[in-house]
Every structure is written in structure tokens, then in C-alpha cells.
CSV table of C-alpha atoms in Angstrom, one decimal:
chain,number,residue,atom,x,y,z
A,207,MET,CA,0.2,0.0,0.0
A,208,THR,CA,1.6,3.0,-1.2
A,209,ILE,CA,1.7,6.3,1.3
A,210,ALA,CA,-0.9,8.2,-0.5
A,211,ALA,CA,-3.4,5.3,-0.1
A,212,ARG,CA,-3.0,5.1,4.2
A,213,THR,CA,-2.3,9.0,4.9
A,214,ALA,CA,-4.1,12.0,5.3
A,215,ALA,CA,-2.5,15.1,3.9
A,216,LEU,CA,-0.7,17.2,6.0
A,217,GLU,CA,-2.4,20.3,6.9
A,218,ALA,CA,-0.8,23.7,6.4
A,219,LEU,CA,-0.6,26.7,9.5
A,220,PRO,CA,-3.4,29.8,8.6
A,221,LEU,CA,-1.9,32.7,7.2
A,222,ASP,CA,-2.3,34.6,10.2
A,223,GLN,CA,-0.7,32.4,12.6
A,224,LEU,CA,2.5,32.4,9.9
A,225,ARG,CA,3.2,36.2,9.9
A,226,ARG,CA,3.7,35.5,13.2
A,227,ARG,CA,6.9,34.0,12.5
A,228,THR,CA,10.1,35.7,12.0
A,229,SER,CA,11.9,33.8,10.0
A,230,THR,CA,13.5,34.9,6.1
A,231,LYS,CA,10.2,34.1,4.6
A,232,TRP,CA,7.8,35.8,6.6
A,233,ARG,CA,10.0,39.0,7.6
A,234,SER,CA,11.4,39.3,3.9
A,235,TYR,CA,8.2,41.1,2.2
A,236,PRO,CA,5.3,43.3,3.2
A,237,GLU,CA,1.7,41.7,4.5
A,238,ASP,CA,-0.1,42.1,1.0
A,239,VAL,CA,3.3,39.9,-0.5
A,240,LEU,CA,2.9,36.2,-0.9
A,241,PRO,CA,6.1,34.2,-0.1
A,242,LEU,CA,6.5,31.5,-2.3
A,243,PHE,CA,10.5,32.1,-2.4
A,244,VAL,CA,12.8,30.6,0.3
A,245,ALA,CA,12.6,27.2,1.6
A,246,GLU,CA,10.8,27.0,4.3
A,247,MET,CA,7.5,24.8,4.7
A,248,ASP,CA,4.1,26.2,5.7
A,249,PHE,CA,3.3,23.3,8.6
A,250,PRO,CA,3.4,22.8,11.9
A,251,LEU,CA,6.4,20.8,13.2
A,252,ALA,CA,6.5,16.9,14.0
A,253,ASP,CA,4.8,16.3,17.9
A,254,ALA,CA,8.3,14.7,18.3
A,255,ILE,CA,10.5,17.9,17.6
A,256,THR,CA,8.1,20.1,19.3
A,257,ALA,CA,8.3,18.0,22.3
A,258,ARG,CA,11.5,17.8,22.5
A,259,LEU,CA,12.4,21.4,22.3
A,260,HIS,CA,9.9,22.4,24.5
A,261,GLU,CA,11.5,20.4,27.1
A,262,ALA,CA,15.6,21.5,26.4
A,263,VAL,CA,13.3,25.0,27.0
A,264,GLU,CA,11.8,23.9,29.9
A,265,LEU,CA,15.1,22.7,31.7
A,266,GLY,CA,16.6,25.5,30.3
A,267,ASP,CA,19.0,22.8,28.4
A,268,THR,CA,20.4,26.0,26.6
A,269,GLY,CA,24.0,25.2,26.5
A,270,TYR,CA,27.3,23.9,24.6
A,271,THR,CA,26.8,20.8,21.9
A,272,PRO,CA,28.1,18.1,23.2
A,273,PRO,CA,30.3,15.0,21.7
A,274,ASP,CA,27.8,12.6,21.5
A,275,PRO,CA,24.2,14.4,21.4
A,276,GLY,CA,22.5,11.0,19.6
A,277,LEU,CA,22.6,12.5,16.1
A,278,ARG,CA,25.1,9.6,14.7
A,279,ASP,CA,23.1,6.5,15.9
A,280,ALA,CA,20.0,8.0,15.1
A,281,PHE,CA,20.7,9.2,11.7
A,282,VAL,CA,21.9,5.7,11.2
A,283,VAL,CA,18.9,4.4,12.2
A,284,PHE,CA,16.8,6.6,10.0
A,285,ALA,CA,18.7,6.1,6.9
A,286,GLN,CA,18.6,2.5,7.2
A,287,ARG,CA,15.0,2.5,8.1
A,288,ARG,CA,13.7,5.1,5.3
A,289,PHE,CA,16.4,4.9,2.1
A,290,GLY,CA,18.1,1.2,2.8
A,291,TRP,CA,20.7,2.1,3.8
A,292,SER,CA,23.9,1.3,5.0
A,293,VAL,CA,25.3,3.6,7.1
A,294,GLN,CA,29.2,3.2,10.1
A,295,PRO,CA,28.2,5.7,13.2
A,296,ALA,CA,32.2,5.7,13.7
A,297,ARG,CA,31.6,8.1,9.6
A,298,VAL,CA,28.8,10.2,10.6
A,299,ARG,CA,30.6,13.9,12.7
A,300,SER,CA,27.9,16.8,12.7
A,301,THR,CA,28.3,20.3,11.7
A,302,CYS,CA,26.1,23.3,12.0
A,303,ASP,CA,24.7,23.4,8.0
A,304,VAL,CA,25.0,21.9,5.0
A,305,MET,CA,26.8,24.0,2.9
A,306,MET,CA,29.5,24.8,5.9
A,307,GLY,CA,29.9,20.7,5.7
A,308,VAL,CA,30.3,20.8,2.0
A,309,VAL,CA,33.2,23.9,2.0
A,310,GLU,CA,35.2,22.1,4.9
A,311,ILE,CA,35.4,19.1,2.9
A,312,LEU,CA,36.1,21.2,-0.2
A,313,ARG,CA,38.2,22.9,1.4
A,314,ALA,CA,40.1,19.7,2.8
A,315,VAL,CA,40.6,17.9,-0.7
A,316,LEU,CA,40.9,20.7,-2.7
A,317,THR,CA,44.3,23.1,-3.7
A,318,PRO,CA,43.0,26.7,-4.1
A,319,GLY,CA,42.6,26.9,-7.5
A,320,ASP,CA,41.5,23.4,-8.2
A,321,ARG,CA,38.2,23.4,-9.9
A,322,VAL,CA,35.1,22.1,-9.0
A,323,ILE,CA,32.2,21.3,-11.8
A,324,VAL,CA,28.4,21.5,-10.8
A,325,ALA,CA,26.1,21.0,-12.9
A,326,PRO,CA,23.2,24.5,-13.1
A,327,PRO,CA,20.7,25.4,-12.6
A,328,VAL,CA,21.6,24.3,-9.5
A,329,TYR,CA,21.1,25.5,-5.5
A,330,PRO,CA,22.9,29.7,-5.9
A,331,PRO,CA,25.2,28.6,-2.6
A,332,PHE,CA,26.6,25.9,-4.8
A,333,PHE,CA,28.9,28.9,-6.8
A,334,ASP,CA,29.8,30.8,-3.4
A,335,CYS,CA,30.9,27.8,-1.7
A,336,VAL,CA,33.1,26.3,-3.5
A,337,GLU,CA,34.7,30.0,-4.2
A,338,GLU,CA,34.3,29.8,-0.5
A,339,ALA,CA,37.1,26.7,-0.3
A,340,GLY,CA,39.8,28.3,-2.3
A,341,GLY,CA,38.2,26.3,-5.5
A,342,VAL,CA,37.0,27.5,-9.2
A,343,VAL,CA,33.1,26.6,-10.1
A,344,GLU,CA,33.2,24.8,-13.5
A,345,ARG,CA,29.8,24.6,-14.8
A,346,VAL,CA,28.7,21.6,-16.9
A,347,PRO,CA,24.6,22.1,-17.3
A,348,LEU,CA,22.4,19.8,-16.5
A,349,LEU,CA,20.9,17.9,-20.5
A,350,ASP,CA,17.4,18.2,-21.2
A,351,VAL,CA,17.0,14.3,-22.4
A,352,ASP,CA,13.4,13.2,-23.3
A,353,GLY,CA,11.8,15.2,-20.9
A,354,SER,CA,14.0,14.1,-17.6
A,355,TRP,CA,17.1,16.6,-16.5
A,356,VAL,CA,20.1,14.3,-16.4
A,357,LEU,CA,23.6,14.9,-15.7
A,358,ASP,CA,25.9,15.8,-18.6
A,359,LEU,CA,27.9,12.2,-17.7
A,360,GLU,CA,30.4,12.9,-20.9
A,361,GLY,CA,30.8,16.4,-20.0
A,362,ILE,CA,31.5,16.2,-16.4
A,363,GLU,CA,34.4,13.2,-18.2
A,364,ARG,CA,35.9,16.2,-19.8
A,365,ALA,CA,36.0,18.6,-17.1
A,366,LEU,CA,38.0,15.8,-15.0
A,367,GLU,CA,40.5,15.4,-17.8
A,368,GLY,CA,40.8,18.6,-18.4
A,369,GLY,CA,41.9,18.9,-14.6
A,370,ALA,CA,38.6,19.4,-12.2
A,371,ARG,CA,39.7,17.9,-8.7
A,372,ALA,CA,35.8,17.6,-8.0
A,373,VAL,CA,31.9,17.3,-8.8
A,374,LEU,CA,29.3,19.0,-6.4
A,375,LEU,CA,26.8,17.2,-6.7
A,376,CYS,CA,22.7,17.3,-5.6
A,377,ASN,CA,20.9,14.8,-4.9
A,378,PRO,CA,18.5,15.0,-5.0
A,379,HIS,CA,18.9,18.5,-7.1
A,380,ASN,CA,17.9,21.5,-6.6
A,381,PRO,CA,16.1,23.9,-8.6
A,382,THR,CA,14.6,20.8,-10.7
A,383,GLY,CA,13.3,17.8,-8.1
A,384,THR,CA,15.5,15.6,-10.2
A,385,VAL,CA,16.6,11.9,-8.6
A,386,HIS,CA,19.4,11.4,-9.9
A,387,SER,CA,19.5,7.2,-10.9
A,388,ARG,CA,21.6,4.3,-9.2
A,389,ALA,CA,23.1,3.8,-11.8
A,390,VAL,CA,24.2,7.4,-13.6
A,391,LEU,CA,25.8,7.6,-9.6
A,392,ALA,CA,27.8,4.9,-9.9
A,393,ARG,CA,29.2,6.2,-13.6
A,394,LEU,CA,29.9,9.5,-12.1
A,395,ALA,CA,31.8,7.1,-9.4
A,396,GLU,CA,33.6,5.4,-11.9
A,397,LEU,CA,34.9,8.7,-13.9
A,398,ALA,CA,35.5,10.4,-10.7
A,399,ALA,CA,37.8,7.1,-9.2
A,400,ALA,CA,39.2,7.2,-13.3
A,401,HIS,CA,40.5,10.5,-12.5
A,402,GLY,CA,41.6,10.7,-8.7
A,403,ALA,CA,39.0,13.4,-8.0
A,404,VAL,CA,36.3,13.9,-5.3
A,405,VAL,CA,32.3,13.6,-5.3
A,406,VAL,CA,30.7,16.0,-2.9
A,407,SER,CA,26.5,15.0,-2.4
A,408,ASP,CA,24.6,17.6,-0.8
A,409,GLU,CA,21.9,15.1,-0.1
A,410,ILE,CA,19.4,17.6,1.6
A,411,HIS,CA,16.5,16.6,0.0
A,412,ALA,CA,16.6,12.9,0.0
A,413,PRO,CA,13.4,12.1,2.8
A,414,LEU,CA,11.4,14.6,0.9
A,415,VAL,CA,11.5,12.0,-2.8
A,416,GLN,CA,7.8,11.0,-3.3
A,417,PRO,CA,6.6,7.1,-2.7
A,418,GLY,CA,7.8,5.1,-5.8
A,419,VAL,CA,11.0,6.4,-7.4
A,420,ASP,CA,14.1,5.2,-6.6
A,421,TYR,CA,16.1,7.5,-4.6
A,422,THR,CA,20.3,6.2,-4.2
A,423,PRO,CA,22.1,7.9,-1.7
A,424,PHE,CA,25.7,8.7,-3.4
A,425,LEU,CA,28.0,6.9,-1.3
A,426,ALA,CA,25.5,3.6,-1.7
A,427,ALA,CA,25.9,3.4,-5.5
A,428,SER,CA,28.2,0.9,-6.0
A,429,PRO,CA,31.6,0.6,-4.3
A,430,LEU,CA,33.5,3.2,-5.7
A,431,ALA,CA,31.6,5.6,-4.8
A,432,GLU,CA,31.8,4.7,-1.7
A,433,GLU,CA,36.1,5.1,-2.2
A,434,VAL,CA,35.2,8.9,-3.6
A,435,GLY,CA,32.3,10.0,-2.1
A,436,TYR,CA,31.1,12.3,0.6
A,437,THR,CA,27.5,13.2,1.7
A,438,VAL,CA,26.8,16.4,3.8
A,439,THR,CA,22.9,15.9,5.1
A,440,SER,CA,20.4,17.1,7.1
A,441,ALA,CA,16.6,17.3,9.0
A,442,SER,CA,16.5,21.1,8.7
A,443,LYS,CA,15.0,20.8,4.8
A,444,ALA,CA,12.5,18.2,5.2
A,445,TYR,CA,11.4,19.0,9.0
A,446,ASN,CA,11.8,22.9,8.9
A,447,LEU,CA,14.2,23.3,10.8
A,448,ALA,CA,17.0,25.5,9.0
A,449,GLY,CA,17.0,27.8,11.5
A,450,LEU,CA,18.3,25.5,14.1
A,451,LYS,CA,21.6,25.2,12.7
A,452,CYS,CA,22.4,21.3,12.7
A,453,ALA,CA,23.9,18.7,9.4
A,454,VAL,CA,26.1,15.5,9.5
A,455,MET,CA,28.7,14.5,7.0
A,456,VAL,CA,28.7,10.8,6.4
A,457,THR,CA,32.1,8.7,4.6
A,458,ALA,CA,32.1,5.6,3.4
A,459,SER,CA,36.1,4.4,3.7
A,460,GLU,CA,38.8,4.6,5.7
A,461,GLN,CA,40.7,7.0,3.5
A,462,THR,CA,37.4,9.9,3.4
A,463,ALA,CA,36.5,9.1,6.7
A,464,ALA,CA,40.1,10.5,7.9
A,465,VAL,CA,39.3,13.3,5.9
A,466,VAL,CA,36.6,14.4,7.9
A,467,ARG,CA,38.4,13.3,11.5
A,468,ALA,CA,41.3,15.6,10.5
A,469,LEU,CA,38.9,18.8,10.4
A,470,PRO,CA,38.7,21.0,12.8
A,471,PRO,CA,37.2,20.9,15.8
A,472,GLU,CA,36.0,23.8,15.8
A,473,VAL,CA,34.1,22.6,12.5
A,474,GLU,CA,32.1,19.9,14.9
A,475,TRP,CA,31.5,22.9,17.4
A,476,ARG,CA,29.5,25.1,15.2
A,477,THR,CA,26.5,22.6,15.8
A,478,GLY,CA,23.3,24.1,17.8
A,479,LEU,CA,22.8,22.3,20.3
A,480,PHE,CA,18.6,22.7,19.3
A,481,GLY,CA,19.9,21.9,15.5
A,482,ALA,CA,20.4,18.5,17.3
A,483,LEU,CA,18.3,17.6,19.3
A,484,ALA,CA,15.4,18.6,16.9
A,485,ALA,CA,17.5,15.9,14.4
A,486,VAL,CA,17.7,13.0,16.3
A,487,ALA,CA,13.4,13.6,17.0
A,488,ALA,CA,12.9,13.9,13.3
A,489,TRP,CA,15.7,10.8,12.6
A,490,ASP,CA,13.0,9.0,15.0
A,491,PRO,CA,10.4,6.1,14.4
A,492,ALA,CA,7.7,8.6,16.1
A,493,SER,CA,8.0,10.8,13.2
A,494,ASP,CA,7.6,8.9,10.4
A,495,SER,CA,3.8,9.2,10.2
A,496,TRP,CA,4.1,13.2,10.1
A,497,LEU,CA,7.1,12.8,7.0
A,498,ASP,CA,4.5,10.3,5.4
A,499,ALA,CA,1.9,13.4,5.7
A,500,LEU,CA,3.7,16.0,4.5
A,501,LEU,CA,4.8,13.4,1.4
A,502,VAL,CA,1.3,13.5,0.6
A,503,ALA,CA,0.4,17.2,0.6
A,504,LEU,CA,3.4,17.7,-1.5
A,505,ASP,CA,2.3,15.4,-3.6
A,506,GLU,CA,-1.1,16.7,-4.3
A,507,ASN,CA,0.4,20.4,-4.5
A,508,ARG,CA,3.0,19.5,-6.9
A,509,ARG,CA,0.1,18.5,-9.1
A,510,LEU,CA,-2.0,20.7,-8.4
A,511,LEU,CA,0.2,23.0,-10.1
A,512,GLY,CA,0.4,21.3,-12.8
A,513,ARG,CA,-3.5,21.9,-13.3
A,514,LEU,CA,-3.2,25.2,-12.4
A,515,LEU,CA,-0.3,26.2,-15.3
A,516,ALA,CA,-2.6,24.4,-17.5
A,517,GLU,CA,-5.1,26.4,-17.0
A,518,HIS,CA,-4.4,29.5,-16.3
A,519,ILE,CA,-0.8,29.5,-17.8
A,520,PRO,CA,-0.5,27.6,-20.5
A,521,GLU,CA,2.2,29.2,-22.1
A,522,ALA,CA,4.6,28.0,-19.0
A,523,ARG,CA,6.7,24.9,-18.7
A,524,TYR,CA,6.7,23.0,-15.7
A,525,ARG,CA,7.8,19.3,-15.0
A,526,LEU,CA,6.4,17.0,-12.1
A,527,PRO,CA,9.4,17.3,-9.3
A,528,ASP,CA,10.4,13.9,-8.2
A,529,ALA,CA,11.9,15.4,-4.7
A,530,GLY,CA,11.3,17.8,-2.4
A,531,TYR,CA,9.1,21.6,-2.4
A,532,LEU,CA,10.6,23.7,-4.9
A,533,ALA,CA,8.7,23.5,-8.2
A,534,TRP,CA,10.9,25.2,-11.8
A,535,VAL,CA,8.7,26.7,-14.2
A,536,ASP,CA,10.4,28.3,-17.0
A,537,LEU,CA,8.8,31.4,-18.1
A,538,ARG,CA,10.4,32.3,-20.9
A,539,ASP,CA,7.7,31.9,-23.9
A,540,LEU,CA,5.7,34.4,-21.9
A,541,GLY,CA,8.3,37.6,-22.8
A,542,TRP,CA,8.9,38.6,-19.4
A,543,GLY,CA,12.9,38.6,-19.8
A,544,ASP,CA,15.4,36.9,-17.9
A,545,ASP,CA,14.0,37.6,-14.6
A,546,PRO,CA,10.4,37.4,-15.0
A,547,ALA,CA,10.5,36.4,-10.8
A,548,GLY,CA,11.4,40.0,-10.5
A,549,ARG,CA,8.0,41.5,-12.4
A,550,ILE,CA,6.1,38.7,-10.4
A,551,LEU,CA,7.0,40.3,-7.6
A,552,ARG,CA,6.5,44.0,-7.9
A,553,GLU,CA,3.4,43.8,-10.3
A,554,ALA,CA,1.6,40.7,-9.2
A,555,ARG,CA,3.0,40.9,-5.3
A,556,VAL,CA,4.4,37.4,-5.1
A,557,ALA,CA,7.9,36.9,-4.3
A,558,LEU,CA,9.5,33.7,-6.0
A,559,ASN,CA,13.2,33.0,-6.4
A,560,ARG,CA,14.6,34.9,-9.3
A,561,GLY,CA,15.8,31.7,-12.3
A,562,PRO,CA,19.0,33.4,-12.9
A,563,THR,CA,21.1,32.8,-9.2
A,564,PHE,CA,20.3,29.5,-10.0
A,565,GLY,CA,22.9,30.4,-13.1
A,566,ALA,CA,22.2,31.4,-16.9
A,567,GLU,CA,20.9,28.3,-17.1
A,568,GLY,CA,18.0,30.1,-14.9
A,569,ASN,CA,17.7,33.0,-17.5
A,570,GLY,CA,13.3,33.4,-17.8
A,571,HIS,CA,12.4,30.4,-15.1
A,572,VAL,CA,11.2,30.7,-11.6
A,573,ARG,CA,11.8,29.1,-8.4
A,574,ILE,CA,8.2,28.3,-7.4
A,575,ASN,CA,8.1,27.2,-3.0
A,576,LEU,CA,5.4,24.1,-3.0
A,577,GLY,CA,5.3,23.5,1.4
A,578,CYS,CA,1.9,25.7,1.4
A,579,ALA,CA,-2.0,25.7,1.4
A,580,PRO,CA,-3.5,24.7,-1.1
A,581,GLU,CA,-4.9,28.0,-1.2
A,582,VAL,CA,-2.4,29.6,-1.1
A,583,LEU,CA,-0.3,27.9,-3.7
A,584,THR,CA,-4.1,28.6,-6.7
A,585,GLU,CA,-4.0,32.3,-5.5
A,586,ALA,CA,-0.3,33.2,-6.0
A,587,VAL,CA,-1.3,31.2,-9.2
A,588,LEU,CA,-4.0,33.9,-10.3
A,589,ARG,CA,-2.4,36.5,-9.2
A,590,ILE,CA,0.2,35.7,-12.3
A,591,ALA,CA,-2.2,34.8,-14.5
A,592,ALA,CA,-3.9,38.1,-14.2
A,593,LEU,CA,-0.1,39.6,-15.3
A,594,VAL,CA,-0.2,37.3,-18.2
A,595,GLN,CA,-4.3,38.5,-19.0
A,596,ARG,CA,-3.1,42.2,-19.3
């Protein structure tokens, strides 16, 4: 039986309650703007997370994060239960957030000036974190093949042959919601191994893969992937915990584990205590029913967006994402230029992510946050459609 068949959809909180929040999503724009940009969701927290944080506040448990707050064992059990992925607890180390983990790993494996492959359109901080680590971005864009986004393995091979030393992977991919196949990931590992390169995989969206979609953690793709790969992930995206600051770095070989162990102690000290407590609660089986209900809600919204666009903005091109709550929408046929989100914000009062920030391949595109009530998503599309009708 599928999750959708046995689980009711999680319901978003009402707008008047959401507007009391003080996070980026709710403090970046005036109240007449519908915020469907930054990756924050409008759903209540899982009960187990709320209870654990309440307990910590009541105890005044707001001190330093201990060396082992339970993250390793919690993640190991979660990875096995949700992904069928066997992880050794000793090869899990925490840090502040996913991008910090990426930067520190890249800094450890690169020589300043080394090139790092990214696959745009891609999460904008990828470009910045490569530079922060001392690397140089080498762009090998995704390919559009038979209506699907895929890694350009031939292009990656050429870049590696030309001296690139690392691949910064997004698995599942942000903003397209693409889940890379095991075969593609295994081939990527082969290419990296053949050229003495590494793969650093951001897998923060993994818990949000839709039922029925085959998801493979990079480190589980093949024995070679274990040798060349590093995974950085967090509970923050799936459970709406970004402000609490906690991520884990995962390895699968002694050589890569030694690199992570050798990172400065401060990398681990930056882990937030509340982030660690919340992540342990999120990865506990008690939170599985919440996650299942969230996936149903996101499935309904990704399909709703398709229907709304087809009816009201047929010029828009949109593909159902395999994972996550971020929709990548091509608006080039509207003739609104490289940055349609700018006009949409000014005239429709809907805040979307600007496509060009994901790389030149994002020109004419927008990223829409689906982690909201269906009524909010509907209102946003209708506001944009009114611009088209003008």
C-alpha cells in the first residue's frame, strides 16, 4: 500500500498564524506579498520535535552541544529505515549546516585554484561555497533528455580530463527536483575515481523523495562511490529546522573518513544544540507518520500546480518534481525577460526565487515553493495569471 493510500495530507497553518513567524520567509516582504521563495514550509512541526524542544527550554538546556548528542545513531537508523542505506556510526560527524560541511570538505581536499564541477541550474550557494573553499567553479549544465533532467556525464568526463578535482553534486537536485538514478551515480563515481577526483553530495532533500521514486544515496551507488564520495545532509529541509543549525557529514571508506576526522574541531563545535536535539527527534520512528503525511501534501501540491498552470498560464513549462517542495517553472514563452520573478513580485505581489541566481540556465525561470496550503498556491498562480491576461 502506498503512503498516499494510507495517510492523510498534512495541513498547512493559516496565514494569520504564519505571519507571526519571524523567519526570512515571513519578514522579507510586506504582508500583501505571498512568500513562495525561500525553502521554508508552512506546516506545523512534527510533534516529537516540538516536545523535545519544549523539554529543553523548560530545563534551560541551552548550553554547548556535547560530542555525541545522539545524532550518529539516530541518522544511522533513519538511513536504514527510510533509504535501505547502511551507514557506520563512526563515519558520521556533525557540523552547523550543509553548506558549511561542503565548504570544509572541499577545503580539505582541494588545492587553492582547483576546479569544482557543478551542474546548473543549481542551488545558488553552490557557486559561493566553491569559491569560499578556494576552488573555481566549472559549470557542466544538466541535459534535457526526453523530458527529463540528467547529469551530462560526457561533459563531466571532459572536465575531469581537463583537470577538475571535484564534483559538487545535488542529489536530489535543487531546483529541478530530479532524483539521479543509481546507474548515473555509479558512472559518476567511476569517472571521479579514474581521474583522482572526489564527489561531495548534498542530499538534504532526500527524505522528501516521493513514494515510488527510486532514490539512491551517492555513497550507496557502488563500491567506487564509497571510495570517492562524501555526503552532507540534514533534517533541516524536510522537517523545517533550518534556523536550528545542524547537519551531518557521512563517509563510507577509511580514507574519506580520515579526511573528515581531520577537520578542525571547530567544524563540529558549530553544531547547534537545539538543531541536534530536533534532528534526533526528526529521525526517530515517531516522526515517520508526520513525514509520510507531509509527502502526501507535497504530492497533492505538485500536481495542483501542474493543473493550475495548464489552465491559467499554458505558456508555462513545468515538470513534476520527483522530490522536495520546490518547483522549477520555465516562463520564457511569456516574454518577461531573464528575470520574470522581478515583475511578478512588483506587479502580482508574489515572491518567487529568481531563475538567474541558479546560473545562466535559469534565465526566464522561477522557483516556486510548494510547501504551503493549496489555497495559497492557487492564489499565487491566479495573481500571476492576471499579469498574463493584461
